[in-house]
Amino acid sequence: MSVPERRILLIVTGGIAAYKCLELIRRGRERGLRFRCVTTRAAERFVTPLALAALSGHPVHRELFSLTEEAEMGHIRLAREADLVVVAPASADFLAKMANGHADDLASTLLLATDRPVLVAPAMNPRMWAHPATRRNVARLRADGIHLVGPEPGDMACGEEGVGRMAEPATILAAIEALLEDGRRPLAGVRALVTSGPTREPLDPVRFLSNRSSGRQGHAIAEALARAGAEVVLVTGPVCLPDPPGVRTVHVETAREMLEACLAALPVEVAVCAAAVADWRPARIAKDKLKKRPGAPPPVLELEENPDILATLAARGTDRPRLVIGFAAETERVVEHARAKLTRKGCDLVLANEVGPASGVLGGPRNRILVVAPDGTVEPWPELDKREVARRVAELVAARLGTAA
Ligand code: CTP
């Protein structure tokens, strides 16, 4: 799917992967993207400004304080005129500068001056990518709302193997197009509720029942809906993820707290229940820590059923969301169970996924979804990164609500 001509500000930093930018520009132009390129000094050791200028059809911007360039186009304008800023490759050093808000050359100044979405494609030695300093910088950039594509595993130019290779131009292009599409904001004015993460059901002051959900999928959906323009309330159990940017996040522990927070968020047009709600809770919560008693048998857990949040939302009267989407986490007979859940819970769509230990879905970065509709149809999606799944969910929501352009 091609997009109408959109403007990309491409910042090239130093790294052997810089040569791949030429391919990115060539392929991007075929798909209607227009590029303005900026290089750092280090980038020019790997790719020449002449090659970038020839392929992009525009002179390359290189200097922060350049009389000729400023006269032609001020750097603030350069930062604001683009629809999207892309940093590819993004070196470890450049990520660190971005994370700390440096502005000591044209590239870093533009990133501080822009109000446009920013996509970075990191490329570096696997050890540098794994280093705690880089992890910290990447976490900070994500929290700032910066989008990342890659890096990917594979052989590196330095002869090592591991994660650090820049994403291929086609992958970067797909991420660019996804973000540009998000720019259309098809869900502007739509109120959305998303549940995410596990719940914790206390047994005593120190113990609880829970599950392996990481919240990655639910959080990504909340973020994608917000990026598409929706006003999103995310109700999440305990997770190790930052609150998604642009989303009102409510933190809860138990299923009952989650239900209460969801009901408080109504009315909404769409509810997506991605949380792995604990089905049962201990019938009694001990006031003090349960103690081992020498010779006594281990305690027997009595459980009580938790409220079903999805079914409760789907059964609401006048404030029922127009679209209620559930997940079905299954380890076998996925479609059959998903269809049964759709009927039993009264929702409008079920996104079914196989979550057995071999699938790596629970807690992992990727997901394979089957979209199950009430008429029995099943649409399989390929295995995708959870962020891409989220983008597709936002697309699906817009299509179902009839707000897609
Ligand atoms: N769900 C919910 N409240 C619950 C249990 C589940 O809102 N108490 C929602 C989940 O967020 C998900 C859907 O129901 O959208 C299905 O969850 P899943 O764990 O697959 O199914 P269960 O209802 O728990 O059924 P089972 O454990 O028997 O598979």
Tab-separated table of C-alpha atoms and ligand atoms in Angstrom:
chain	number	residue	atom	x	y	z
A	1	MET	CA	0.000	0.000	0.000
A	2	SER	CA	1.605	3.283	-1.014
A	3	VAL	CA	1.133	6.575	0.778
A	4	PRO	CA	0.753	10.047	-0.755
A	5	GLU	CA	3.966	12.076	-0.870
A	6	ARG	CA	5.111	12.552	2.719
A	7	ARG	CA	8.216	14.275	3.998
A	8	ILE	CA	10.862	12.392	5.909
A	9	LEU	CA	13.773	14.055	7.633
A	10	LEU	CA	16.426	11.342	7.561
A	11	ILE	CA	19.266	11.711	10.029
A	12	VAL	CA	22.203	9.464	9.237
A	13	THR	CA	24.685	8.838	12.056
A	14	GLY	CA	27.983	6.993	12.029
A	15	GLY	CA	27.995	3.257	11.473
A	16	ILE	CA	28.687	0.709	8.801
A	17	ALA	CA	24.923	0.304	8.295
A	18	ALA	CA	24.811	3.862	6.923
A	19	TYR	CA	25.162	2.441	3.408
A	20	LYS	CA	21.707	0.878	3.802
A	21	CYS	CA	20.207	4.382	3.881
A	22	LEU	CA	20.768	4.684	0.188
A	23	GLU	CA	18.515	1.691	-0.387
A	24	LEU	CA	16.006	3.103	2.114
A	25	ILE	CA	15.819	6.378	0.194
A	26	ARG	CA	15.565	4.668	-3.176
A	27	ARG	CA	12.781	2.337	-2.081
A	28	GLY	CA	11.055	5.064	-0.094
A	29	ARG	CA	10.934	7.388	-3.073
A	30	GLU	CA	9.332	4.646	-5.140
A	31	ARG	CA	6.588	4.637	-2.513
A	32	GLY	CA	6.026	8.362	-2.574
A	33	LEU	CA	8.250	9.450	0.319
A	34	ARG	CA	10.325	12.628	0.017
A	35	PHE	CA	13.637	12.731	1.909
A	36	ARG	CA	15.730	15.543	3.311
A	37	CYS	CA	18.982	14.176	4.700
A	38	VAL	CA	21.133	15.296	7.581
A	39	THR	CA	24.490	13.707	8.360
A	40	THR	CA	26.683	13.694	11.408
A	41	ARG	CA	30.408	13.989	10.937
A	42	ALA	CA	30.856	10.290	11.704
A	43	ALA	CA	28.196	9.321	9.157
A	44	GLU	CA	30.229	10.871	6.364
A	45	ARG	CA	32.983	8.342	6.987
A	46	PHE	CA	30.566	5.634	5.846
A	47	VAL	CA	28.354	7.294	3.244
A	48	THR	CA	29.012	10.396	1.177
A	49	PRO	CA	26.745	13.447	1.245
A	50	LEU	CA	26.961	13.368	-2.532
A	51	ALA	CA	25.357	9.923	-2.715
A	52	LEU	CA	22.606	10.947	-0.288
A	53	ALA	CA	21.988	14.177	-2.215
A	54	ALA	CA	21.873	12.364	-5.536
A	55	LEU	CA	19.359	9.806	-4.323
A	56	SER	CA	17.183	12.170	-2.301
A	57	GLY	CA	17.278	14.932	-4.915
A	58	HIS	CA	18.121	17.568	-2.278
A	59	PRO	CA	21.344	18.949	-0.821
A	60	VAL	CA	22.401	17.297	2.420
A	61	HIS	CA	22.363	19.365	5.619
A	62	ARG	CA	25.550	18.974	7.602
A	63	GLU	CA	26.333	22.001	9.728
A	64	LEU	CA	24.587	23.599	12.669
A	65	PHE	CA	26.097	26.969	11.956
A	66	SER	CA	26.181	27.229	8.194
A	67	LEU	CA	25.416	30.555	6.596
A	68	THR	CA	24.439	29.061	3.278
A	69	GLU	CA	22.264	26.323	4.751
A	70	GLU	CA	20.580	28.674	7.222
A	71	ALA	CA	19.842	31.088	4.401
A	72	GLU	CA	18.293	28.278	2.410
A	73	MET	CA	16.324	26.635	5.191
A	74	GLY	CA	16.615	27.299	8.923
A	75	HIS	CA	17.191	24.229	11.034
A	76	ILE	CA	14.027	24.807	13.044
A	77	ARG	CA	12.023	24.746	9.839
A	78	LEU	CA	13.832	21.608	8.784
A	79	ALA	CA	12.822	19.986	12.064
A	80	ARG	CA	9.195	20.994	11.836
A	81	GLU	CA	8.456	20.663	8.146
A	82	ALA	CA	8.823	16.910	8.048
A	83	ASP	CA	5.947	14.521	8.694
A	84	LEU	CA	8.350	12.155	10.412
A	85	VAL	CA	11.968	12.236	11.581
A	86	VAL	CA	13.927	9.023	11.036
A	87	VAL	CA	17.364	8.313	12.515
A	88	ALA	CA	18.986	5.458	10.588
A	89	PRO	CA	21.382	4.132	11.562
A	90	ALA	CA	21.285	5.382	15.136
A	91	SER	CA	24.628	4.704	16.819
A	92	ALA	CA	24.960	3.970	20.540
A	93	ASP	CA	26.560	7.373	20.991
A	94	PHE	CA	23.747	9.131	19.188
A	95	LEU	CA	21.079	7.308	21.222
A	96	ALA	CA	22.863	8.483	24.365
A	97	LYS	CA	22.839	12.049	23.100
A	98	MET	CA	19.154	11.848	22.257
A	99	ALA	CA	18.280	10.311	25.618
A	100	ASN	CA	20.045	13.150	27.383
A	101	GLY	CA	18.792	15.959	25.180
A	102	HIS	CA	22.163	17.091	23.817
A	103	ALA	CA	22.207	19.649	21.028
A	104	ASP	CA	25.824	20.046	19.973
A	105	ASP	CA	25.503	19.396	16.260
A	106	LEU	CA	22.845	19.822	13.609
A	107	ALA	CA	21.396	16.291	13.964
A	108	SER	CA	20.938	16.385	17.753
A	109	THR	CA	19.663	19.988	17.656
A	110	LEU	CA	17.005	19.041	15.121
A	111	LEU	CA	15.811	16.223	17.348
A	112	LEU	CA	15.447	18.585	20.256
A	113	ALA	CA	13.668	21.155	18.106
A	114	THR	CA	11.187	18.864	16.393
A	115	ASP	CA	7.598	18.299	17.421
A	116	ARG	CA	7.176	15.503	14.864
A	117	PRO	CA	7.126	11.765	15.606
A	118	VAL	CA	10.613	10.261	15.649
A	119	LEU	CA	11.619	6.758	14.552
A	120	VAL	CA	15.086	5.421	15.294
A	121	ALA	CA	16.765	2.368	13.774
A	122	PRO	CA	19.627	1.484	16.117
A	123	ALA	CA	22.717	-0.270	14.788
A	124	MET	CA	25.693	-1.230	16.885
A	125	ASN	CA	27.846	-4.006	18.245
A	126	PRO	CA	25.696	-6.507	20.217
A	127	ARG	CA	27.613	-5.845	23.425
A	128	MET	CA	26.998	-2.146	23.075
A	129	TRP	CA	23.291	-2.803	22.504
A	130	ALA	CA	23.157	-5.052	25.584
A	131	HIS	CA	25.114	-2.654	27.796
A	132	PRO	CA	23.119	-1.318	30.745
A	133	ALA	CA	23.854	2.254	29.654
A	134	THR	CA	22.274	1.637	26.243
A	135	ARG	CA	19.345	-0.235	27.844
A	136	ARG	CA	18.795	2.787	30.066
A	137	ASN	CA	18.985	5.209	27.143
A	138	VAL	CA	16.577	3.136	25.064
A	139	ALA	CA	14.094	2.903	27.951
A	140	ARG	CA	14.269	6.653	28.348
A	141	LEU	CA	13.723	7.241	24.643
A	142	ARG	CA	10.709	4.922	24.627
A	143	ALA	CA	9.289	6.733	27.632
A	144	ASP	CA	9.739	9.988	25.691
A	145	GLY	CA	7.547	8.522	22.954
A	146	ILE	CA	10.365	7.787	20.486
A	147	HIS	CA	9.607	4.823	18.212
A	148	LEU	CA	12.178	2.129	17.581
A	149	VAL	CA	12.570	-0.324	14.737
A	150	GLY	CA	15.087	-3.131	15.253
A	151	PRO	CA	17.878	-3.816	15.835
A	152	GLU	CA	17.801	-7.369	14.629
A	153	PRO	CA	19.832	-10.465	15.370
A	154	GLY	CA	22.409	-11.594	12.857
A	155	ASP	CA	26.062	-11.466	11.862
A	156	MET	CA	27.637	-8.102	12.430
A	157	ALA	CA	30.260	-6.410	10.293
A	158	CYS	CA	32.577	-6.674	13.301
A	159	GLY	CA	32.385	-10.471	13.106
A	160	GLU	CA	30.286	-10.919	16.238
A	161	GLU	CA	26.825	-12.359	16.376
A	162	GLY	CA	23.872	-11.111	18.371
A	163	VAL	CA	21.283	-8.362	18.377
A	164	GLY	CA	22.583	-5.122	16.929
A	165	ARG	CA	22.145	-5.179	13.170
A	166	MET	CA	20.120	-2.329	11.765
A	167	ALA	CA	16.660	-3.381	10.571
A	168	GLU	CA	16.515	-3.955	6.814
A	169	PRO	CA	15.363	-0.991	4.685
A	170	ALA	CA	12.066	-2.759	3.922
A	171	THR	CA	11.373	-3.164	7.644
A	172	ILE	CA	12.231	0.466	8.337
A	173	LEU	CA	9.982	1.495	5.478
A	174	ALA	CA	7.094	-0.530	6.913
A	175	ALA	CA	7.607	1.181	10.274
A	176	ILE	CA	7.693	4.585	8.547
A	177	GLU	CA	4.468	3.878	6.696
A	178	ALA	CA	2.821	2.609	9.877
A	179	LEU	CA	3.705	5.814	11.698
A	180	LEU	CA	2.596	8.011	8.817
A	181	GLU	CA	-0.705	6.202	8.743
A	182	ASP	CA	-1.054	6.780	12.450
A	183	GLY	CA	-0.670	10.450	11.635
A	184	ARG	CA	-4.126	10.284	10.079
A	185	ARG	CA	-5.628	9.847	13.557
A	186	PRO	CA	-8.662	7.831	12.434
A	187	LEU	CA	-9.768	7.412	16.047
A	188	ALA	CA	-9.829	11.130	16.903
A	189	GLY	CA	-12.649	11.746	19.372
A	190	VAL	CA	-13.104	8.049	20.207
A	191	ARG	CA	-12.945	7.006	23.874
A	192	ALA	CA	-11.251	3.669	24.483
A	193	LEU	CA	-10.679	1.407	27.463
A	194	VAL	CA	-7.896	-1.186	27.494
A	195	THR	CA	-7.086	-3.732	30.195
A	196	SER	CA	-3.569	-5.113	30.415
A	197	GLY	CA	-1.173	-7.200	32.474
A	198	PRO	CA	-1.899	-9.840	35.077
A	199	THR	CA	-3.869	-9.382	38.264
A	200	ARG	CA	-2.528	-10.331	41.679
A	201	GLU	CA	-4.827	-12.036	44.114
A	202	PRO	CA	-3.445	-11.858	47.637
A	203	LEU	CA	-3.320	-14.863	49.882
A	204	ASP	CA	-1.697	-13.124	52.805
A	205	PRO	CA	0.261	-9.863	53.135
A	206	VAL	CA	3.247	-11.302	51.237
A	207	ARG	CA	1.875	-13.944	48.866
A	208	PHE	CA	-0.389	-13.789	45.838
A	209	LEU	CA	-1.732	-15.815	42.909
A	210	SER	CA	-0.872	-14.403	39.492
A	211	ASN	CA	0.258	-15.407	36.001
A	212	ARG	CA	2.987	-14.805	33.425
A	213	SER	CA	1.380	-11.927	31.533
A	214	SER	CA	3.869	-9.082	30.876
A	215	GLY	CA	1.277	-6.524	29.765
A	216	ARG	CA	3.244	-5.932	26.573
A	217	GLN	CA	0.346	-6.581	24.220
A	218	GLY	CA	-2.227	-4.585	26.178
A	219	HIS	CA	0.118	-1.645	26.675
A	220	ALA	CA	1.025	-1.640	22.972
A	221	ILE	CA	-2.678	-1.607	22.068
A	222	ALA	CA	-3.357	1.313	24.402
A	223	GLU	CA	-0.462	3.199	22.824
A	224	ALA	CA	-1.545	2.394	19.259
A	225	LEU	CA	-5.126	3.502	19.941
A	226	ALA	CA	-3.813	6.752	21.443
A	227	ARG	CA	-1.540	7.293	18.462
A	228	ALA	CA	-4.528	6.830	16.200
A	229	GLY	CA	-6.189	9.686	18.074
A	230	ALA	CA	-8.309	7.883	20.688
A	231	GLU	CA	-8.650	9.110	24.245
A	232	VAL	CA	-7.451	6.021	26.089
A	233	VAL	CA	-7.817	4.780	29.639
A	234	LEU	CA	-5.496	1.855	30.351
A	235	VAL	CA	-6.313	-0.220	33.417
A	236	THR	CA	-3.323	-2.367	34.213
A	237	GLY	CA	-2.253	-4.916	36.756
A	238	PRO	CA	1.345	-4.908	38.047
A	239	VAL	CA	3.825	-4.878	35.122
A	240	CYS	CA	7.412	-3.805	34.578
A	241	LEU	CA	6.564	-1.450	31.719
A	242	PRO	CA	6.456	2.332	31.605
A	243	ASP	CA	3.015	3.928	31.248
A	244	PRO	CA	2.442	4.413	27.508
A	245	PRO	CA	2.757	8.025	26.353
A	246	GLY	CA	-0.504	9.886	25.788
A	247	VAL	CA	-2.585	7.350	27.730
A	248	ARG	CA	-4.322	7.767	31.098
A	249	THR	CA	-3.049	4.756	33.040
A	250	VAL	CA	-4.789	3.409	36.131
A	251	HIS	CA	-2.799	0.914	38.217
A	252	VAL	CA	-4.648	-1.863	40.035
A	253	GLU	CA	-3.757	-5.178	41.647
A	254	THR	CA	-6.759	-7.457	41.870
A	255	ALA	CA	-9.500	-8.458	39.422
A	256	ARG	CA	-12.089	-6.704	41.548
A	257	GLU	CA	-10.082	-3.470	41.514
A	258	MET	CA	-9.647	-3.832	37.763
A	259	LEU	CA	-13.392	-4.212	37.276
A	260	GLU	CA	-14.096	-1.183	39.416
A	261	ALA	CA	-11.592	0.966	37.477
A	262	CYS	CA	-13.075	-0.218	34.157
A	263	LEU	CA	-16.616	0.628	35.202
A	264	ALA	CA	-15.409	4.053	36.336
A	265	ALA	CA	-13.970	4.639	32.830
A	266	LEU	CA	-17.361	4.153	31.124
A	267	PRO	CA	-18.808	5.332	28.839
A	268	VAL	CA	-16.362	4.416	26.078
A	269	GLU	CA	-16.895	3.497	22.426
A	270	VAL	CA	-14.465	0.610	22.465
A	271	ALA	CA	-13.124	-1.745	25.121
A	272	VAL	CA	-10.190	-4.069	24.461
A	273	CYS	CA	-9.667	-6.598	27.256
A	274	ALA	CA	-6.088	-7.819	26.965
A	275	ALA	CA	-5.501	-8.392	30.670
A	276	ALA	CA	-4.807	-11.900	31.933
A	277	VAL	CA	-7.240	-11.619	34.802
A	278	ALA	CA	-6.817	-14.273	37.467
A	279	ASP	CA	-9.927	-16.428	37.249
A	280	TRP	CA	-9.886	-17.205	40.950
A	281	ARG	CA	-8.835	-15.527	44.148
A	282	PRO	CA	-8.169	-17.030	47.546
A	283	ALA	CA	-11.478	-17.155	49.404
A	284	ARG	CA	-9.835	-15.709	52.483
A	285	ILE	CA	-6.918	-13.303	52.749
A	286	ALA	CA	-4.942	-13.985	55.906
A	287	LYS	CA	-4.344	-10.842	57.933
A	288	ASP	CA	-0.873	-12.035	58.892
A	289	LYS	CA	1.669	-14.045	56.957
A	290	LEU	CA	0.720	-17.718	56.918
A	291	LYS	CA	3.274	-19.633	58.975
A	292	LYS	CA	4.582	-23.161	58.632
A	293	ARG	CA	3.671	-25.221	61.652
A	294	PRO	CA	5.991	-28.120	62.353
A	295	GLY	CA	4.204	-31.386	61.701
A	296	ALA	CA	1.002	-29.733	60.435
A	297	PRO	CA	-0.195	-30.481	56.861
A	298	PRO	CA	0.271	-27.718	54.267
A	299	PRO	CA	-2.675	-25.316	54.044
A	300	VAL	CA	-5.402	-26.105	51.532
A	301	LEU	CA	-6.299	-23.205	49.266
A	302	GLU	CA	-9.958	-22.481	48.850
A	303	LEU	CA	-10.655	-20.327	45.821
A	304	GLU	CA	-13.500	-18.088	44.763
A	305	GLU	CA	-14.320	-17.060	41.227
A	306	ASN	CA	-13.372	-13.539	40.177
A	307	PRO	CA	-15.735	-11.293	38.228
A	308	ASP	CA	-15.345	-11.556	34.456
A	309	ILE	CA	-14.518	-8.025	33.352
A	310	LEU	CA	-14.964	-8.649	29.633
A	311	ALA	CA	-18.348	-10.331	30.101
A	312	THR	CA	-19.454	-7.589	32.492
A	313	LEU	CA	-18.581	-4.853	29.999
A	314	ALA	CA	-20.260	-6.715	27.139
A	315	ALA	CA	-23.444	-7.179	29.190
A	316	ARG	CA	-23.834	-3.507	30.157
A	317	GLY	CA	-27.043	-1.797	29.118
A	318	THR	CA	-27.070	1.757	27.814
A	319	ASP	CA	-23.374	2.286	28.527
A	320	ARG	CA	-22.188	-0.869	26.740
A	321	PRO	CA	-19.200	0.030	24.533
A	322	ARG	CA	-20.157	-0.167	20.854
A	323	LEU	CA	-17.253	-2.509	20.302
A	324	VAL	CA	-16.069	-5.018	22.901
A	325	ILE	CA	-12.954	-6.985	21.970
A	326	GLY	CA	-11.632	-9.872	24.021
A	327	PHE	CA	-8.562	-12.045	23.839
A	328	ALA	CA	-8.570	-15.806	24.103
A	329	ALA	CA	-5.380	-17.226	25.524
A	330	GLU	CA	-5.381	-20.924	24.681
A	331	THR	CA	-2.925	-23.757	24.777
A	332	GLU	CA	-4.939	-26.109	22.498
A	333	ARG	CA	-7.985	-26.129	20.176
A	334	VAL	CA	-7.559	-22.374	19.823
A	335	VAL	CA	-10.381	-21.573	17.379
A	336	GLU	CA	-12.921	-23.811	19.066
A	337	HIS	CA	-12.286	-22.289	22.498
A	338	ALA	CA	-12.185	-18.768	21.060
A	339	ARG	CA	-15.582	-19.197	19.392
A	340	ALA	CA	-17.047	-20.521	22.625
A	341	LYS	CA	-15.608	-17.566	24.567
A	342	LEU	CA	-17.001	-15.070	22.080
A	343	THR	CA	-20.507	-16.426	22.571
A	344	ARG	CA	-20.222	-16.999	26.309
A	345	LYS	CA	-18.887	-13.514	27.026
A	346	GLY	CA	-21.039	-11.682	24.486
A	347	CYS	CA	-18.206	-9.757	22.886
A	348	ASP	CA	-17.977	-8.525	19.302
A	349	LEU	CA	-14.585	-9.947	18.348
A	350	VAL	CA	-12.095	-12.313	19.892
A	351	LEU	CA	-8.370	-12.114	19.192
A	352	ALA	CA	-7.237	-15.642	19.847
A	353	ASN	CA	-3.657	-16.615	20.517
A	354	GLU	CA	-1.770	-19.760	21.325
A	355	VAL	CA	0.041	-19.215	24.605
A	356	GLY	CA	1.663	-22.570	25.356
A	357	PRO	CA	5.240	-22.402	26.699
A	358	ALA	CA	6.662	-23.252	23.254
A	359	SER	CA	4.872	-20.277	21.654
A	360	GLY	CA	6.857	-17.702	23.683
A	361	VAL	CA	3.810	-15.403	23.552
A	362	LEU	CA	3.265	-14.858	27.282
A	363	GLY	CA	5.926	-12.358	28.283
A	364	GLY	CA	7.579	-12.457	24.827
A	365	PRO	CA	7.815	-9.733	22.166
A	366	ARG	CA	5.788	-11.422	19.423
A	367	ASN	CA	2.277	-12.697	18.949
A	368	ARG	CA	0.297	-14.668	16.399
A	369	ILE	CA	-3.366	-13.718	16.326
A	370	LEU	CA	-6.485	-15.247	14.856
A	371	VAL	CA	-9.345	-12.771	14.605
A	372	VAL	CA	-12.555	-14.656	15.377
A	373	ALA	CA	-15.843	-12.946	14.465
A	374	PRO	CA	-19.397	-13.813	15.597
A	375	ASP	CA	-20.286	-15.117	12.130
A	376	GLY	CA	-17.674	-17.804	12.691
A	377	THR	CA	-15.078	-16.392	10.306
A	378	VAL	CA	-11.438	-16.598	11.323
A	379	GLU	CA	-8.790	-14.256	9.957
A	380	PRO	CA	-5.245	-15.423	10.730
A	381	TRP	CA	-2.575	-12.748	11.090
A	382	PRO	CA	1.074	-13.698	10.570
A	383	GLU	CA	3.387	-13.831	13.579
A	384	LEU	CA	4.143	-10.179	14.324
A	385	ASP	CA	5.841	-7.969	16.836
A	386	LYS	CA	3.294	-7.035	19.524
A	387	ARG	CA	3.548	-3.373	18.450
A	388	GLU	CA	2.551	-4.289	14.913
A	389	VAL	CA	-0.305	-6.421	16.283
A	390	ALA	CA	-1.378	-3.335	18.244
A	391	ARG	CA	-1.302	-1.165	15.141
A	392	ARG	CA	-3.496	-3.660	13.350
A	393	VAL	CA	-5.893	-3.763	16.290
A	394	ALA	CA	-6.205	0.044	16.074
A	395	GLU	CA	-6.885	-0.311	12.342
A	396	LEU	CA	-9.496	-2.976	13.032
A	397	VAL	CA	-11.170	-0.781	15.650
A	398	ALA	CA	-11.327	2.152	13.215
A	399	ALA	CA	-12.787	-0.098	10.522
A	400	ARG	CA	-15.386	-1.583	12.879
A	401	LEU	CA	-16.417	1.781	14.311
A	402	GLY	CA	-16.585	3.185	10.810
A	403	THR	CA	-14.098	5.951	11.575
A	404	ALA	CA	-11.386	4.741	9.164
A	405	ALA	CA	-10.682	7.224	6.375
B	1	CTP	N1	-11.220	-11.831	31.116
B	1	CTP	C1	-11.752	-10.854	31.934
B	1	CTP	N2	-12.031	-11.150	33.244
B	1	CTP	C2	-11.786	-12.374	33.745
B	1	CTP	C3	-11.236	-13.382	32.915
B	1	CTP	C4	-10.965	-13.076	31.604
B	1	CTP	O1	-11.970	-9.727	31.477
B	1	CTP	N3	-12.056	-12.615	35.006
B	1	CTP	C5	-11.012	-11.527	29.705
B	1	CTP	C6	-9.562	-11.479	29.284
B	1	CTP	O2	-9.051	-10.169	29.410
B	1	CTP	C7	-9.660	-11.909	27.833
B	1	CTP	C8	-10.839	-12.869	27.815
B	1	CTP	O3	-11.590	-12.570	28.981
B	1	CTP	O4	-10.013	-10.832	27.001
B	1	CTP	C9	-10.480	-14.320	27.827
B	1	CTP	O5	-9.530	-14.610	28.823
B	1	CTP	P1	-8.938	-16.048	28.957
B	1	CTP	O6	-7.974	-16.060	30.085
B	1	CTP	O7	-8.492	-16.527	27.615
B	1	CTP	O8	-10.229	-16.890	29.287
B	1	CTP	P2	-10.990	-17.208	30.592
B	1	CTP	O9	-12.264	-16.472	30.613
B	1	CTP	O10	-10.096	-17.016	31.762
B	1	CTP	O11	-11.332	-18.743	30.365
B	1	CTP	P3	-10.381	-20.025	30.530
B	1	CTP	O12	-9.398	-19.692	31.625
B	1	CTP	O13	-11.351	-21.074	30.903
B	1	CTP	O14	-9.723	-20.256	29.210
